[in-house]
CSV table of C-alpha atoms in Angstrom, one decimal:
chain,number,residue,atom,x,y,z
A,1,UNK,CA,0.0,0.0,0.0
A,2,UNK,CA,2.8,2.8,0.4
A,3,UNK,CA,4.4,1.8,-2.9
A,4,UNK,CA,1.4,2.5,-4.7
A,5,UNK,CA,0.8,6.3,-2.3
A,6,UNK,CA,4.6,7.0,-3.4
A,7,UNK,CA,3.8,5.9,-6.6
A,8,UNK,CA,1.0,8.0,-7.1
A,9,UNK,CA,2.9,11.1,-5.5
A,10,UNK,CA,5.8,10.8,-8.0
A,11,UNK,CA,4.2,10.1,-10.9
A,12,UNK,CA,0.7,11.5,-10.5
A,13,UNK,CA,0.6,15.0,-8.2
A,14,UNK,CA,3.0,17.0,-10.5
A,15,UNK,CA,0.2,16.5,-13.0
A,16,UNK,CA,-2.5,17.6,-11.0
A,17,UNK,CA,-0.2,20.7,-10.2
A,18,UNK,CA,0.1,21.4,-13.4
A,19,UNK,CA,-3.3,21.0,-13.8
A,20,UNK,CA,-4.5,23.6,-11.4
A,21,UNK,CA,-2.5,26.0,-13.1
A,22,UNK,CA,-5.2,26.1,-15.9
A,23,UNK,CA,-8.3,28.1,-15.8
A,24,UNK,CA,-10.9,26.9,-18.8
A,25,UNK,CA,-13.9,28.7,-19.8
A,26,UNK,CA,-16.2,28.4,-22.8
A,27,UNK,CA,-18.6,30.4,-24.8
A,28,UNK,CA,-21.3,31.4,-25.2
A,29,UNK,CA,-22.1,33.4,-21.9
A,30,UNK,CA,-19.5,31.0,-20.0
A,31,UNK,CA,-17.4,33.8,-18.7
A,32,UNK,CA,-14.8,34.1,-21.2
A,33,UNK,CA,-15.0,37.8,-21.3
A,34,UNK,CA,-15.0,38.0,-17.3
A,35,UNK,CA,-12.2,36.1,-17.0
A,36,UNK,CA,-10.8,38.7,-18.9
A,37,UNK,CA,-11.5,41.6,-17.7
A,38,UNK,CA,-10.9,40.1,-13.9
A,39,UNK,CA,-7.2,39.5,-15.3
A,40,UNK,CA,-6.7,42.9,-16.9
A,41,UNK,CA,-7.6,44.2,-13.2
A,42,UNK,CA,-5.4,41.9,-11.4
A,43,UNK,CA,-2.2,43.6,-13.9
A,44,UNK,CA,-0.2,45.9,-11.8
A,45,UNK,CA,2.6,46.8,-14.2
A,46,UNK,CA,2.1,45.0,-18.1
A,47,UNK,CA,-0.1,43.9,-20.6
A,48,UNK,CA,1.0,42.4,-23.7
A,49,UNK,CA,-2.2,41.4,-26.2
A,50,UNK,CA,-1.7,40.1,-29.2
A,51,UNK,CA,-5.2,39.7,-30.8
A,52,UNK,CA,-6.7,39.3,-34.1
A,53,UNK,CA,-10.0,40.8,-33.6
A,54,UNK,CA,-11.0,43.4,-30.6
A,55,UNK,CA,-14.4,45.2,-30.2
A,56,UNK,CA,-15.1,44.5,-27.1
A,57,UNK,CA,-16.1,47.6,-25.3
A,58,UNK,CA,-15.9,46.5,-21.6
A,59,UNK,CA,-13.1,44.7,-22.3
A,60,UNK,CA,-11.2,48.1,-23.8
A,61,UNK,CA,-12.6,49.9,-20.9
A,62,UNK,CA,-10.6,47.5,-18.4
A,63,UNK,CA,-8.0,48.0,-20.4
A,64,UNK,CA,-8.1,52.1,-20.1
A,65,UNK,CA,-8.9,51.9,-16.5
A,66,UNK,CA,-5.4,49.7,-16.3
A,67,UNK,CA,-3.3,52.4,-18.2
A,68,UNK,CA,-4.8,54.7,-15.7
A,69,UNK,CA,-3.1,53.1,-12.9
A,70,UNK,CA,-0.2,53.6,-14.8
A,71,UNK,CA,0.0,49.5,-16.3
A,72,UNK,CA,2.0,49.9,-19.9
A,73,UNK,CA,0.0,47.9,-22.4
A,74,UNK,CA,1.2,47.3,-25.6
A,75,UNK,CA,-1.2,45.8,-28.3
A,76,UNK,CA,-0.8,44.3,-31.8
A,77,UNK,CA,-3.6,43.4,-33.8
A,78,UNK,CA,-4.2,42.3,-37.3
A,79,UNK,CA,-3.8,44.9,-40.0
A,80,UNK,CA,-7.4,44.7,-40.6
A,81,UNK,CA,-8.3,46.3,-37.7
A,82,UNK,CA,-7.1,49.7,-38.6
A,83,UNK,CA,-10.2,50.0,-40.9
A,84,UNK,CA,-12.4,47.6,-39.3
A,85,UNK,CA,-15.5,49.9,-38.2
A,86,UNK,CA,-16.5,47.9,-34.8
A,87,UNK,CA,-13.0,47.6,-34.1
A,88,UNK,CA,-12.0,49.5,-30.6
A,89,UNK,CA,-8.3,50.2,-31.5
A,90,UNK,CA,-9.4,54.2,-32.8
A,91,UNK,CA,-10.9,54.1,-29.2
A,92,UNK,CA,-7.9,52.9,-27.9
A,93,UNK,CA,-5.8,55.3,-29.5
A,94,UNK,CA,-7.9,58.0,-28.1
A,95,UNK,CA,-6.8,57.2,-25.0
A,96,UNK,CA,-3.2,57.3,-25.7
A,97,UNK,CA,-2.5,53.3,-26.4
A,98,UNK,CA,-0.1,53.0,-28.8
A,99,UNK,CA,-0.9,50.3,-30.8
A,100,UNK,CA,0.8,48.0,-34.0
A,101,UNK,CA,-0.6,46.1,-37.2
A,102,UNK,CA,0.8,42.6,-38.0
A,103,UNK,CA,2.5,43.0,-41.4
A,104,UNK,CA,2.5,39.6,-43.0
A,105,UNK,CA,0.3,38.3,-45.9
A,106,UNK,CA,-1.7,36.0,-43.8
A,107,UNK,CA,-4.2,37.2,-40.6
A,108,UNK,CA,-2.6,38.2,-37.3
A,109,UNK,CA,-4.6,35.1,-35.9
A,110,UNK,CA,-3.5,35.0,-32.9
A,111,UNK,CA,-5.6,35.7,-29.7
A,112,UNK,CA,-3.3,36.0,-26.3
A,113,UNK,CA,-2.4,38.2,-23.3
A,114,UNK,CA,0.4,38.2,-21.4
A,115,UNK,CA,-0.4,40.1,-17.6
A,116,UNK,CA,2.4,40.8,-15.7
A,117,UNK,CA,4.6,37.8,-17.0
A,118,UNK,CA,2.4,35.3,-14.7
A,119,UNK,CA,-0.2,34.9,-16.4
A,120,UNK,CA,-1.4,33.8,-19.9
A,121,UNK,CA,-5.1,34.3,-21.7
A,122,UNK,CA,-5.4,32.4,-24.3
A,123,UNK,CA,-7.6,30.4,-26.8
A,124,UNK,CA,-9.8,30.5,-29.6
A,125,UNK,CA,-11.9,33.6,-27.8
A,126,UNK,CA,-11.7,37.1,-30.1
A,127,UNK,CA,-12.3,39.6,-27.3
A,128,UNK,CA,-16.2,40.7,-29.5
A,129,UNK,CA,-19.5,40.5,-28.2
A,130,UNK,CA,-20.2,38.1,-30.7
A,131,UNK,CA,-17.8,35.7,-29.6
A,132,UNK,CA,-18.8,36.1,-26.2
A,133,UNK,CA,-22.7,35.8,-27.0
A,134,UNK,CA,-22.9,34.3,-29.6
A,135,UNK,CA,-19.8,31.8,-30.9
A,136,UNK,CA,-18.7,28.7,-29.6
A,137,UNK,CA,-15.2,29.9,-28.0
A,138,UNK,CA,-13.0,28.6,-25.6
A,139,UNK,CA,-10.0,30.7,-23.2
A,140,UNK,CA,-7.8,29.1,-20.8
A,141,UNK,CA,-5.7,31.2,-18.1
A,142,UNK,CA,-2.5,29.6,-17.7
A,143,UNK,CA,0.1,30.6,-15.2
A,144,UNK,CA,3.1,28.2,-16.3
A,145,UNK,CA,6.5,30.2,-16.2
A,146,UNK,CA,7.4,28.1,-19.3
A,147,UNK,CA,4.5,28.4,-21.5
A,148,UNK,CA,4.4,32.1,-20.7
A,149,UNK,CA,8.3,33.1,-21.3
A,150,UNK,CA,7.2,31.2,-24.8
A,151,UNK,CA,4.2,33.4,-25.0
A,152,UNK,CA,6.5,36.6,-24.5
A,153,UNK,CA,9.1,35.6,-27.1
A,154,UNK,CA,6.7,35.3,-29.6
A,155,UNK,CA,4.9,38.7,-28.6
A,156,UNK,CA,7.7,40.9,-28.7
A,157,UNK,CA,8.7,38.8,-32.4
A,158,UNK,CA,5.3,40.0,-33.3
A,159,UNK,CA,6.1,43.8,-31.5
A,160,UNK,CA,8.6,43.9,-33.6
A,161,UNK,CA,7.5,43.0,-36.8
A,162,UNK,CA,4.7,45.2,-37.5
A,163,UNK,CA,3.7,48.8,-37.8
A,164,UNK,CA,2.6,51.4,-35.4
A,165,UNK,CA,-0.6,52.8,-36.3
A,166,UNK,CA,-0.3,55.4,-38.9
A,167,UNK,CA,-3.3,58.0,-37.3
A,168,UNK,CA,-2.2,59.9,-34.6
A,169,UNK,CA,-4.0,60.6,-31.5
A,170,UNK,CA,-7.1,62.4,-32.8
A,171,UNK,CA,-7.6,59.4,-35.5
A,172,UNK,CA,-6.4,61.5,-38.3
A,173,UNK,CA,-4.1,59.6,-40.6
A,174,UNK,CA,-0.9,60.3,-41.1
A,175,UNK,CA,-0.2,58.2,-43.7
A,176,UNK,CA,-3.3,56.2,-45.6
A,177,UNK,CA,-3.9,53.1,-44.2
A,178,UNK,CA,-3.8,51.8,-48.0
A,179,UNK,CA,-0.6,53.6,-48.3
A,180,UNK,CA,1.3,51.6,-45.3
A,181,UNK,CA,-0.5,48.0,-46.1
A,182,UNK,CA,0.3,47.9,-49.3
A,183,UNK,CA,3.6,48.7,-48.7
A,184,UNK,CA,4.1,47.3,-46.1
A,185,UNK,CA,6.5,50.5,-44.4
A,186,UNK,CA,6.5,51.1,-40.5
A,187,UNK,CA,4.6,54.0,-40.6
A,188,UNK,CA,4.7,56.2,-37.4
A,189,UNK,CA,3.0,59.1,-36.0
């Protein structure tokens, strides 16, 4: 009998550890957008989101009352976005977020925050109210120093790489959307 309570403390608990280091939630109305919102207010100095589609507007008003209390947040999003009418990031620019378009030829598909460096949202969920309503969506909130440092690489590779939003605070272009897509420059205000 103690063989087999070793064996299952060796072999099974730093599963189950593991395990309870994952937070899972599904859409529709299964608290995806929540969860997010309750991390975004749990960030005391970053936030580091990399998403392909954001309209949420409680979700971009956590993230404004975050920058208030003085948390930097840096977002890229895909280049579609800057012209995307339900898209929040001409909100977000409003309010002094500086913010970057993927430049690649595919979609800036991925959907991911980093808060803090401990912890990771991620999963299939656009931050929309159609995704939260409407769209079968899952997120998971993972706090595994591995999987995040992974997380952050890639983020900053994706920092990097694209373009800072070519309107300037009032959301007056300073170069044509157009202009910078199809070239594909690092246009700057």
């Amino acid at each position: 009998m103690g063989r087999i309570i070793i064996f299952l403390m060796v072999y099974l608990m730093p599963g189950l550890c593991w395990a309870q280091g994952i937070q899972v939630y599904f859409s529709p109305n299964g608290g995806c957008q929540q969860a997010v919102i309750t991390e975004i207010r749990k960030a005391r100095q970053n936030i580091d989101i990399a998403m392909y589609y954001l309209s949420s507007r409680e979700i971009s008003q956590a993230l404004v009352k975050a920058q208030k209390k003085n948390v930097q947040v840096r977002i890229v999003l895909d280049q579609g976005q800057e012209i995307e009418a339900a898209s929040k990031s001409g909100f977000l620019i409003k309010h002094g977020f500086k913010l970057r378009y993927h430049l690649g030829f595919g979609l800036m598909h991925n959907k991911f925050a980093i808060i803090d460096g401990k912890d990771l949202i991620t999963g299939s969920f656009n931050w929309t109210a159609t995704a939260q309503e409407r769209n079968e969506e899952n997120l998971l909130i993972i706090t595994d120093e591995e999987t995040i440092k992974k997380y952050e690489e890639r983020f900053n590779y994706l920092w990097n790489t694209s373009r800072p939003d070519s309107r300037n605070a009032r959301g007056v272009e300073v170069f044509p959307a157009w202009f910078c897509a199809t070239f594909h420059l690092f246009c700057s205000n």
